[in-house]
Short mmCIF file of C-alpha atoms in Angstrom, two decimals:
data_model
loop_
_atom_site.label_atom_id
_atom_site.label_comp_id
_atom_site.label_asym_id
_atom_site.label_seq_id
_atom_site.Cartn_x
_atom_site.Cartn_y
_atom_site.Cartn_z
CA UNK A 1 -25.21 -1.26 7.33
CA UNK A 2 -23.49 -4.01 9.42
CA UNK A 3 -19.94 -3.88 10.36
CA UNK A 4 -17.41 -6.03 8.43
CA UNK A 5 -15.37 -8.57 10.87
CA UNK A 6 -11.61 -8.48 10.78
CA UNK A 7 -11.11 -12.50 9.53
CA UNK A 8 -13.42 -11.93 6.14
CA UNK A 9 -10.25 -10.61 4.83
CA UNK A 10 -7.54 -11.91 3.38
CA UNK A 11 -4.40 -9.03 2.69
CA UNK A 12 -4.40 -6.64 5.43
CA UNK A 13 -2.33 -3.50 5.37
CA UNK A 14 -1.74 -1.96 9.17
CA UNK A 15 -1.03 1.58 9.55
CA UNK A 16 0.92 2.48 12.81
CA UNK A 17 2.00 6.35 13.40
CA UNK A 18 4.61 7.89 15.05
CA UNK A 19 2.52 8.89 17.76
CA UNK A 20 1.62 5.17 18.71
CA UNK A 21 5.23 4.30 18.11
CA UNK A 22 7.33 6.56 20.60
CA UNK A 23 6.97 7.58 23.54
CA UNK A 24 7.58 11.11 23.30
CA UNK A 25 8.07 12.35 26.51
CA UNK A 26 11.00 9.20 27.14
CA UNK A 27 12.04 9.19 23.44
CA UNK A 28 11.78 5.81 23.30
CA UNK A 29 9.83 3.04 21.33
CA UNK A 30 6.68 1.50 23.24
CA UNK A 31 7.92 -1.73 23.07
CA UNK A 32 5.53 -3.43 25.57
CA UNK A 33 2.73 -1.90 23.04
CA UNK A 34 4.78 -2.59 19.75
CA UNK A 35 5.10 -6.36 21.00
CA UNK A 36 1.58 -7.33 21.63
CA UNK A 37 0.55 -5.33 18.17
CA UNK A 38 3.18 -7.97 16.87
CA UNK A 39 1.52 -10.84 18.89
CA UNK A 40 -2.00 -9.76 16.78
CA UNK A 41 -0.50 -9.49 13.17
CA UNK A 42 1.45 -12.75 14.29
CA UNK A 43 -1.55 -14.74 14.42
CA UNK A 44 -3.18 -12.98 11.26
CA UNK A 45 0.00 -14.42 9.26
CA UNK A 46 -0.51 -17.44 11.07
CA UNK A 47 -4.30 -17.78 10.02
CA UNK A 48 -2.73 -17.53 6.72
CA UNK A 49 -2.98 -13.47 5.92
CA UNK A 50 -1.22 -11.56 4.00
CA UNK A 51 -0.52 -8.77 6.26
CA UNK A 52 1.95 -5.59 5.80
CA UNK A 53 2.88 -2.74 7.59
CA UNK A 54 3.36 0.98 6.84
CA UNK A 55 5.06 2.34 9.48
CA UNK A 56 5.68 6.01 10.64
CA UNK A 57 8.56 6.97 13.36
CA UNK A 58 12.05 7.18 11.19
CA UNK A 59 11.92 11.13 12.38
CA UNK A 60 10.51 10.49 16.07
CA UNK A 61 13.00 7.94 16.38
CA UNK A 62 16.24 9.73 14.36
CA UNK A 63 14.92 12.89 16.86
CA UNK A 64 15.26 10.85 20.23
CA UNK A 65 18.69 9.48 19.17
CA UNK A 66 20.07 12.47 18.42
CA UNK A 67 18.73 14.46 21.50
CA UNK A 68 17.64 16.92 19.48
CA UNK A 69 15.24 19.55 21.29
CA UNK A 70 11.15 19.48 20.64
CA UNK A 71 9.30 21.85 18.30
CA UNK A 72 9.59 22.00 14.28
CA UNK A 73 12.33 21.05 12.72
CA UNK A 74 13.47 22.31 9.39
CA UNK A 75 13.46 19.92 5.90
CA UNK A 76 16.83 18.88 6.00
CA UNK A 77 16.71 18.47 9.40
CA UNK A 78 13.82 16.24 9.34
CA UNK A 79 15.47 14.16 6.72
CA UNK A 80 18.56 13.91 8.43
CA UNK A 81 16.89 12.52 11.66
CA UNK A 82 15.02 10.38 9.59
CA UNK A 83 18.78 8.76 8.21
CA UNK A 84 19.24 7.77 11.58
CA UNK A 85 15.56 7.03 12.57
CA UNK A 86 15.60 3.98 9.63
CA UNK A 87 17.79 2.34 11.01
CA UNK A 88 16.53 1.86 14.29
CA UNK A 89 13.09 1.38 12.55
CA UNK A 90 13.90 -1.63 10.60
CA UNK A 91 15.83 -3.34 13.68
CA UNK A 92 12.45 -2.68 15.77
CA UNK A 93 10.12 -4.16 13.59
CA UNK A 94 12.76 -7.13 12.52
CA UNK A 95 12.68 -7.95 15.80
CA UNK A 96 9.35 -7.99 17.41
CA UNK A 97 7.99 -9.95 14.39
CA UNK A 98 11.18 -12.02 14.19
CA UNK A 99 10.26 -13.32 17.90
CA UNK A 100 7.17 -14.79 16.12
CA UNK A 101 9.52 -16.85 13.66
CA UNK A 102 8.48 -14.22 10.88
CA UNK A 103 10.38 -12.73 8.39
CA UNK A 104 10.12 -8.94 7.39
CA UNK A 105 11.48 -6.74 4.16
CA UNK A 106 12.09 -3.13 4.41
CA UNK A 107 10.54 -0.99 1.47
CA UNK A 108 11.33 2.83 1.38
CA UNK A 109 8.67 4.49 -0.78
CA UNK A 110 7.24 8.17 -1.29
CA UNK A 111 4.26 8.97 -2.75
CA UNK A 112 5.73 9.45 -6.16
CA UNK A 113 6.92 5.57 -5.99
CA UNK A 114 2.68 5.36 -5.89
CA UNK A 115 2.56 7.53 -8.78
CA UNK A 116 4.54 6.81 -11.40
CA UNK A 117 3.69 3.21 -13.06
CA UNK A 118 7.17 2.41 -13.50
CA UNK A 119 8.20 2.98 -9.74
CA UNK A 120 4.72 1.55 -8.82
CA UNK A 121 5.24 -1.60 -10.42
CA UNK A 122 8.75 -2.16 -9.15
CA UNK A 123 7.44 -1.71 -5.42
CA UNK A 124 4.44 -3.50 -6.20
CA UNK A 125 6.20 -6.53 -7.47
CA UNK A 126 8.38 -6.58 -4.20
CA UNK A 127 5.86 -6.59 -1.87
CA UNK A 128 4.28 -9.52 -4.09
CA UNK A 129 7.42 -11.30 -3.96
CA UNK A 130 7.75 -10.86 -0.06
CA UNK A 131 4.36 -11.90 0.23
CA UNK A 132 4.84 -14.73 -1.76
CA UNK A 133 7.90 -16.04 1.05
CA UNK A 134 5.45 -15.24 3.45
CA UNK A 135 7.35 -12.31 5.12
CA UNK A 136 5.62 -9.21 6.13
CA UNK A 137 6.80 -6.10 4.09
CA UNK A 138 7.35 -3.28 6.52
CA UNK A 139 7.04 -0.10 4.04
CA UNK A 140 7.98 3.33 5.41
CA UNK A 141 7.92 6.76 4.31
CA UNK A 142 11.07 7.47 2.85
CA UNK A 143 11.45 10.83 4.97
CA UNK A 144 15.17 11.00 4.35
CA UNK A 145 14.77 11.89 0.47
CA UNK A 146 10.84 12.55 0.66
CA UNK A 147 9.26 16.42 1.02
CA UNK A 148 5.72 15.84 0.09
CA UNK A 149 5.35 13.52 3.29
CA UNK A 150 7.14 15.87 5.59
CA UNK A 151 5.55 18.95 5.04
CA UNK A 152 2.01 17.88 4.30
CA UNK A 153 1.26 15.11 6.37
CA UNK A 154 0.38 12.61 3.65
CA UNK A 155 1.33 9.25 5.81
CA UNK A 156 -2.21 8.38 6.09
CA UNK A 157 -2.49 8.94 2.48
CA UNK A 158 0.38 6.87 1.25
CA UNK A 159 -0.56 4.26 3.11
CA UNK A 160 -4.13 4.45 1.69
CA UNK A 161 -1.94 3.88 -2.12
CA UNK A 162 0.29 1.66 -0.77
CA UNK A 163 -2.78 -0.65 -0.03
CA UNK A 164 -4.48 -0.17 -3.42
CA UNK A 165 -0.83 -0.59 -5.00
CA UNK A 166 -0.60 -4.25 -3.23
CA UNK A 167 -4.13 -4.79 -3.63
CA UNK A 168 -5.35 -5.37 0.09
CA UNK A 169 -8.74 -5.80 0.58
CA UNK A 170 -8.23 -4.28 4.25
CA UNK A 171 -6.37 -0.82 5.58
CA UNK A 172 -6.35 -0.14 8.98
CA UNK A 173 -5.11 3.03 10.35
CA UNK A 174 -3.97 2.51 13.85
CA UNK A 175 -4.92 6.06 15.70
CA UNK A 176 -4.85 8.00 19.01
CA UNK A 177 -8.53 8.17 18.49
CA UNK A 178 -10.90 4.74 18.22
CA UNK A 179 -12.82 6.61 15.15
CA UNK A 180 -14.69 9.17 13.18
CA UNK A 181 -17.39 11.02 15.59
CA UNK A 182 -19.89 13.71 14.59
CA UNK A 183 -17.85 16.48 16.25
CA UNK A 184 -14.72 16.61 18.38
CA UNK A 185 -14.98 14.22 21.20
CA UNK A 186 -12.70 16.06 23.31
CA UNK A 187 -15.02 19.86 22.59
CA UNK A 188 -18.66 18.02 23.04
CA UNK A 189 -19.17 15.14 24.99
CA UNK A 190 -21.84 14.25 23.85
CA UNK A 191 -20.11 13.21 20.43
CA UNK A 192 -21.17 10.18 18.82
CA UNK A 193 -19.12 7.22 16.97
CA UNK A 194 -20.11 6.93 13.71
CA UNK A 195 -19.56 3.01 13.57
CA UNK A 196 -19.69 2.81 9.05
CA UNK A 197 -19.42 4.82 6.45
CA UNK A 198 -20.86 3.60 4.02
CA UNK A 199 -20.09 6.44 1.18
CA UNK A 200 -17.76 9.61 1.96
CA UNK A 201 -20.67 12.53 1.57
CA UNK A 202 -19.46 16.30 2.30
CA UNK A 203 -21.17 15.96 5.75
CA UNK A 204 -18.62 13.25 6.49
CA UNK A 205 -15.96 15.26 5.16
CA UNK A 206 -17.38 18.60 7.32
CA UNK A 207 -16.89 16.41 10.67
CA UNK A 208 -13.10 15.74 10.46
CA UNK A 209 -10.77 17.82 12.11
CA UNK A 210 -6.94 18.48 12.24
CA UNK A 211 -3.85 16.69 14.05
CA UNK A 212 -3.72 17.15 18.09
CA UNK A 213 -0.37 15.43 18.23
CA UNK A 214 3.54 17.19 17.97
CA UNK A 215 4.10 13.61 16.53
CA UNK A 216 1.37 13.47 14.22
CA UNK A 217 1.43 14.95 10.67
CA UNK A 218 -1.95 13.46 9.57
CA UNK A 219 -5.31 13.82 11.16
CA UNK A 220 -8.77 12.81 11.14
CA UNK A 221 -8.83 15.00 7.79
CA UNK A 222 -6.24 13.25 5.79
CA UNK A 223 -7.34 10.03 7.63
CA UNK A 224 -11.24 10.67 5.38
CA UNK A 225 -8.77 11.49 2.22
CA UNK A 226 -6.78 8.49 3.01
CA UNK A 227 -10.20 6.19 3.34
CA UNK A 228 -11.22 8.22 -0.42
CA UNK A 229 -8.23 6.86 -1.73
CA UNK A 230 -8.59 3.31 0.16
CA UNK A 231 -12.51 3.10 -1.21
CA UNK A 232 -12.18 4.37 -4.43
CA UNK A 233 -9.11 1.31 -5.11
CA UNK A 234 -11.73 -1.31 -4.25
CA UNK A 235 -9.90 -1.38 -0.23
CA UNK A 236 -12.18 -1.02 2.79
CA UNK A 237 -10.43 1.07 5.53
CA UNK A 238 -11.19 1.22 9.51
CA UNK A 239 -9.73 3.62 11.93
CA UNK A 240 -9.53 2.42 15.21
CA UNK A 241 -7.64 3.00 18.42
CA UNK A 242 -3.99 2.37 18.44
CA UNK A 243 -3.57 3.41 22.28
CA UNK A 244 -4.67 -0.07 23.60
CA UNK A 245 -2.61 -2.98 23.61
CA UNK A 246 -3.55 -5.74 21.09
CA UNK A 247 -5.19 -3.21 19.03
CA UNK A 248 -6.02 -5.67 16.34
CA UNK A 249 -7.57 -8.56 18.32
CA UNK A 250 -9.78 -5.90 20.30
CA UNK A 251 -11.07 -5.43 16.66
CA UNK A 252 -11.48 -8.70 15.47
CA UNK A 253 -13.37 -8.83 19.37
CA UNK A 254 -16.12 -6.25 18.10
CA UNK A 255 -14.40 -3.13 19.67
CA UNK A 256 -15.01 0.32 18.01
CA UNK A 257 -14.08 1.53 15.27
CA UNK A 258 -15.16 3.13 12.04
CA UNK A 259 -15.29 1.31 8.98
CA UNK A 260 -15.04 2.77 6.08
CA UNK A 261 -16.79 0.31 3.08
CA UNK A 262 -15.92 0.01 -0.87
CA UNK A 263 -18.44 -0.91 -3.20
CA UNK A 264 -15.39 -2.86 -5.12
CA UNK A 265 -12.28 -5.13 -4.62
CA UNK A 266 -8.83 -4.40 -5.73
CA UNK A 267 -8.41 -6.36 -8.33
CA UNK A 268 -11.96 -5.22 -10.56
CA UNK A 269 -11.28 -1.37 -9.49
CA UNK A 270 -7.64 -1.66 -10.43
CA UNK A 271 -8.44 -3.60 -13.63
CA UNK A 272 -11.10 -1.02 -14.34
CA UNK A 273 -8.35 1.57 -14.06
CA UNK A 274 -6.48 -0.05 -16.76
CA UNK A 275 -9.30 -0.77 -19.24
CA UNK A 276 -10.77 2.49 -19.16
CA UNK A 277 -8.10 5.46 -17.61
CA UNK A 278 -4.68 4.50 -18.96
CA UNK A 279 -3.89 5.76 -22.59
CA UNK A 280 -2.74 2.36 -24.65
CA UNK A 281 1.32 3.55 -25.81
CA UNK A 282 1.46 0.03 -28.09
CA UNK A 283 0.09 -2.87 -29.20
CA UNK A 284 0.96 -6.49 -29.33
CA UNK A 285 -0.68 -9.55 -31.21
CA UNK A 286 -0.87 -12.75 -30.10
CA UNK A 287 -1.47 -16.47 -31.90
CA UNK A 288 -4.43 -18.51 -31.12
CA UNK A 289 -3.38 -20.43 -28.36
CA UNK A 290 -2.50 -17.40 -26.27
CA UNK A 291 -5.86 -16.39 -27.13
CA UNK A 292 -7.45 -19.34 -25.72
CA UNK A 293 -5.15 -19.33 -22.65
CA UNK A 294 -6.18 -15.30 -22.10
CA UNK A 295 -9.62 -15.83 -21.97
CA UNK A 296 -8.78 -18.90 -19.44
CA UNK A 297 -7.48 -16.52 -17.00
CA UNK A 298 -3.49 -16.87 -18.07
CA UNK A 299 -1.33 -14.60 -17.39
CA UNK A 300 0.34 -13.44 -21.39
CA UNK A 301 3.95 -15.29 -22.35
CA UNK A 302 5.82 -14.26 -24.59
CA UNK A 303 5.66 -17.37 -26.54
CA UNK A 304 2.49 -16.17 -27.56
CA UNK A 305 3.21 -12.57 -29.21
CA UNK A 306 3.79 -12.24 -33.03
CA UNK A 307 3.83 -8.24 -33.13
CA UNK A 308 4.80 -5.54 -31.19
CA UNK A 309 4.14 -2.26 -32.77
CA UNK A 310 4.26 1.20 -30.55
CA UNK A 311 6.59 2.81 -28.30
CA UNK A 312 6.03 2.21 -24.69
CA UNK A 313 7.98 1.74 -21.45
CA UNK A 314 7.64 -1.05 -18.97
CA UNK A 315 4.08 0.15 -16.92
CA UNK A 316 2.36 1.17 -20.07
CA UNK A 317 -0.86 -0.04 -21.20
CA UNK A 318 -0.76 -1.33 -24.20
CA UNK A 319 -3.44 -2.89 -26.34
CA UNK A 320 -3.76 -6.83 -27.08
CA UNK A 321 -4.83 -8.19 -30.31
CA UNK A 322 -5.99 -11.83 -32.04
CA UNK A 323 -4.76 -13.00 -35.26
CA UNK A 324 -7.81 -11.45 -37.02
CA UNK A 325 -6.56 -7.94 -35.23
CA UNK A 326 -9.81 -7.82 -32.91
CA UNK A 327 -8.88 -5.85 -29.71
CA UNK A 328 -8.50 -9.11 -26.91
CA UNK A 329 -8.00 -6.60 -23.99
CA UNK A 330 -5.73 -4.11 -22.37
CA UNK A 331 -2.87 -4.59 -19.72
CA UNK A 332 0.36 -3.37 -18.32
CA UNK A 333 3.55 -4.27 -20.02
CA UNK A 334 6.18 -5.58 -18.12
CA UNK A 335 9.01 -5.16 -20.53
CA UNK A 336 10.36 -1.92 -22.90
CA UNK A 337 9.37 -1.95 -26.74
CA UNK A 338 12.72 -2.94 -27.39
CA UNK A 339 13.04 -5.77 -24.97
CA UNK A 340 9.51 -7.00 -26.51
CA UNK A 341 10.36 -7.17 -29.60
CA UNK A 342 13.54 -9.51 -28.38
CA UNK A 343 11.87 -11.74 -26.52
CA UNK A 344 8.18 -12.15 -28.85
CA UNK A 345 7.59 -16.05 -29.51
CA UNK A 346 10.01 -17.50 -27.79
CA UNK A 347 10.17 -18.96 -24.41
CA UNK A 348 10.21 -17.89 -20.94
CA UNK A 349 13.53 -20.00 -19.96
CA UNK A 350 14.87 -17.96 -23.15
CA UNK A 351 14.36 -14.43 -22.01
CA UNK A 352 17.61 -14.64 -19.67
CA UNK A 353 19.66 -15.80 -22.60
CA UNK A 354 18.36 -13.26 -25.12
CA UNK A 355 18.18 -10.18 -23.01
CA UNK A 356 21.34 -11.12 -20.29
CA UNK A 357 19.12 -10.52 -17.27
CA UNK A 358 16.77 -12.79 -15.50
CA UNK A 359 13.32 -10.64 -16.49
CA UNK A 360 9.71 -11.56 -15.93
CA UNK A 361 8.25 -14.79 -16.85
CA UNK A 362 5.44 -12.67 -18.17
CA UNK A 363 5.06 -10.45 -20.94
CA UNK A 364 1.88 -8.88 -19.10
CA UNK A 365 0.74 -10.56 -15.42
CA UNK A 366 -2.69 -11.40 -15.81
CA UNK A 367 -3.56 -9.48 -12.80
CA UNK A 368 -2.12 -6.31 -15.04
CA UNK A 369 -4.66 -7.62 -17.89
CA UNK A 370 -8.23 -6.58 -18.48
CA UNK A 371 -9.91 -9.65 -21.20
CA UNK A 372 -13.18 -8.11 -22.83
CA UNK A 373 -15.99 -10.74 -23.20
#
């Protein structure tokens, strides 16, 4: 199957690792590298990409600040370095992308922001709202509260969720190696690229190995569960080499790589998600004219509800009903039962008066809403 090129795609999420980042026998940032990298996703966002960045180094960074000597450190070490690290990590990258005139938002996450719907769909409306200004989220693992990320290397893995939470239709995981082979390249050289993967089989699975890198927690093995993730969200992932300046216009030039392909987008594997994983926790019933305005690919007001019945948080699926009760489709809520009921049939401009905060203009997004036929 032929290679996908870099400008078919239109949200890109960039994975950089600590080992790319810092230098660790200085203890310092690679700025030389971290500025042409810049210079790339620069003229992505200037081609009129979405593009964000999840971005390792808050420990490697914290660690070289704080002198503190190499080897292992313990968890509340780690997280302590980290406190400092974030700091210096947001200036970096505020920086270096500020030099292109671009803006950029910090977002701490762990996996359990991922996880849990209402956490997800906090950080997930951020990053839409940065987006939406047209500055580059810069999301990194928030190492200073976060264990799961620490001790099991799951970088390459949250960033795999974090691009199927903003639905990107690209991941790329910026490594010390340019791919996948069929055995270790540094064992046999005779080791081949395997340029697309089409479909992640166990023999794909049986050829990755483990991290070769102090400042690595991942690996080519969480790099294949990271691209499992990625695929199965509707996001095609590619691993290539992060040791090269411009890493991303070497790609867009045809260097190698391995791409890893989904069958799906975001939106139609996320919406499938809703309309056939999530358990429904309410439902509400709209009037005609929301109705119409549904199946015209609105997003729901809540002008348009009559009923709420059920008990659900903001994040649940609930189920959406016509007049006549027949089941109109499925979606996310965006508000509490209680605040629904509030705000049902009146007007957006009202919602701030009723319920003293400025909420969502939506009672469910329509890219949280499933319409049957």
């Amino acid at each position: 199957m032929a290679s996908p090129e870099l400008s078919q795609f239109r949200r890109i999420v960039v994975k950089v690792g600590s080992a790319l980042l810092v230098d660790s026998d200085k203890g310092e940032v690679r700025t030389s590298w971290l500025a042409a990298l810049a210079d790339d996703m620069a003229k992505l966002h200037k081609g009129g990409r979405d593009v964000l960045v999840v971005s390792s180094g808050s420990i490697a960074l914290g660690r070289s600040r704080l002198k503190l000597p190499r080897g292992p450190l313990k968890l509340e070490e780690s997280q302590a370095a980290a406190a400092v690290g974030q700091i210096a990590l947001a200036r970096i990258w505020s920086e270096v992308l500020g030099a292109h005139g671009i803006d950029s938002g910090q977002i701490l996450v762990t996996l359990q922001d991922t996880e849990e719907r209402r956490r997800y769909l906090n950080a997930r409306s951020t990053i839409g709202k940065l987006l939406e200004w047209r500055a580059i989220p810069v999301i990194n693992e928030n190492d200073t509260v976060a264990t799961t990320e620490i001790r099991y290397g799951d970088n390459d893995r949250l960033a795999a969720r974090v691009a199927t939470m903003a639905s990107a239709d690209l991941l790329v995981l910026l490594s010390d190696i340019d791919g996948l082979y069929d055995a270790p390249p540094k064992n046999n050289p005779n080791a081949k690229l395997i340029p697309v993967v089409d479909s992640i089989s166990s023999e794909i699975e049986a050829v990755a190995g483990d991290a070769e890198s102090e400042l690595s927690r991942g690996g080519m093995r969480t790099k294949v569960e990271a691209a499992k993730i990625a695929t199965t969200g509707g996001t095609h992932m590619l691993i290539a080499s992060g040791k090269i300046e411009h890493p991303l216009q070497a790609i867009a030039d045809g260097g190698r790589c391995t791409w890893f392909l989904t069958p799906a987008n975001p939106i139609t594997s996320r919406k499938r998600w809703i309309a056939g994983t999530l358990e429904p926790k309410g439902t509400l019933t709209i009037d005609a004219g929301a109705v119409t305005a549904l199946r015209a690919g609105a997003s729901l007001l809540p002008a348009g509800v009559t009923k709420v019945e059920g008990q659900f948080a903001r994040g649940d699926a609930v189920i959406v009903r016509g007049p006549d009760m027949s089941e109109i489709g499925r979606g996310l809520i965006a508000y509490d039962a209680d605040d629904a009921e509030r705000i049902k049939g009146r007007s957006s401009p009202d919602v701030m008066t009723i319920l003293g905060i400025s909420g969502r203009a939506e009672m469910i997004h329509r890219d949280d809403l499933v319409v049957g036929g």
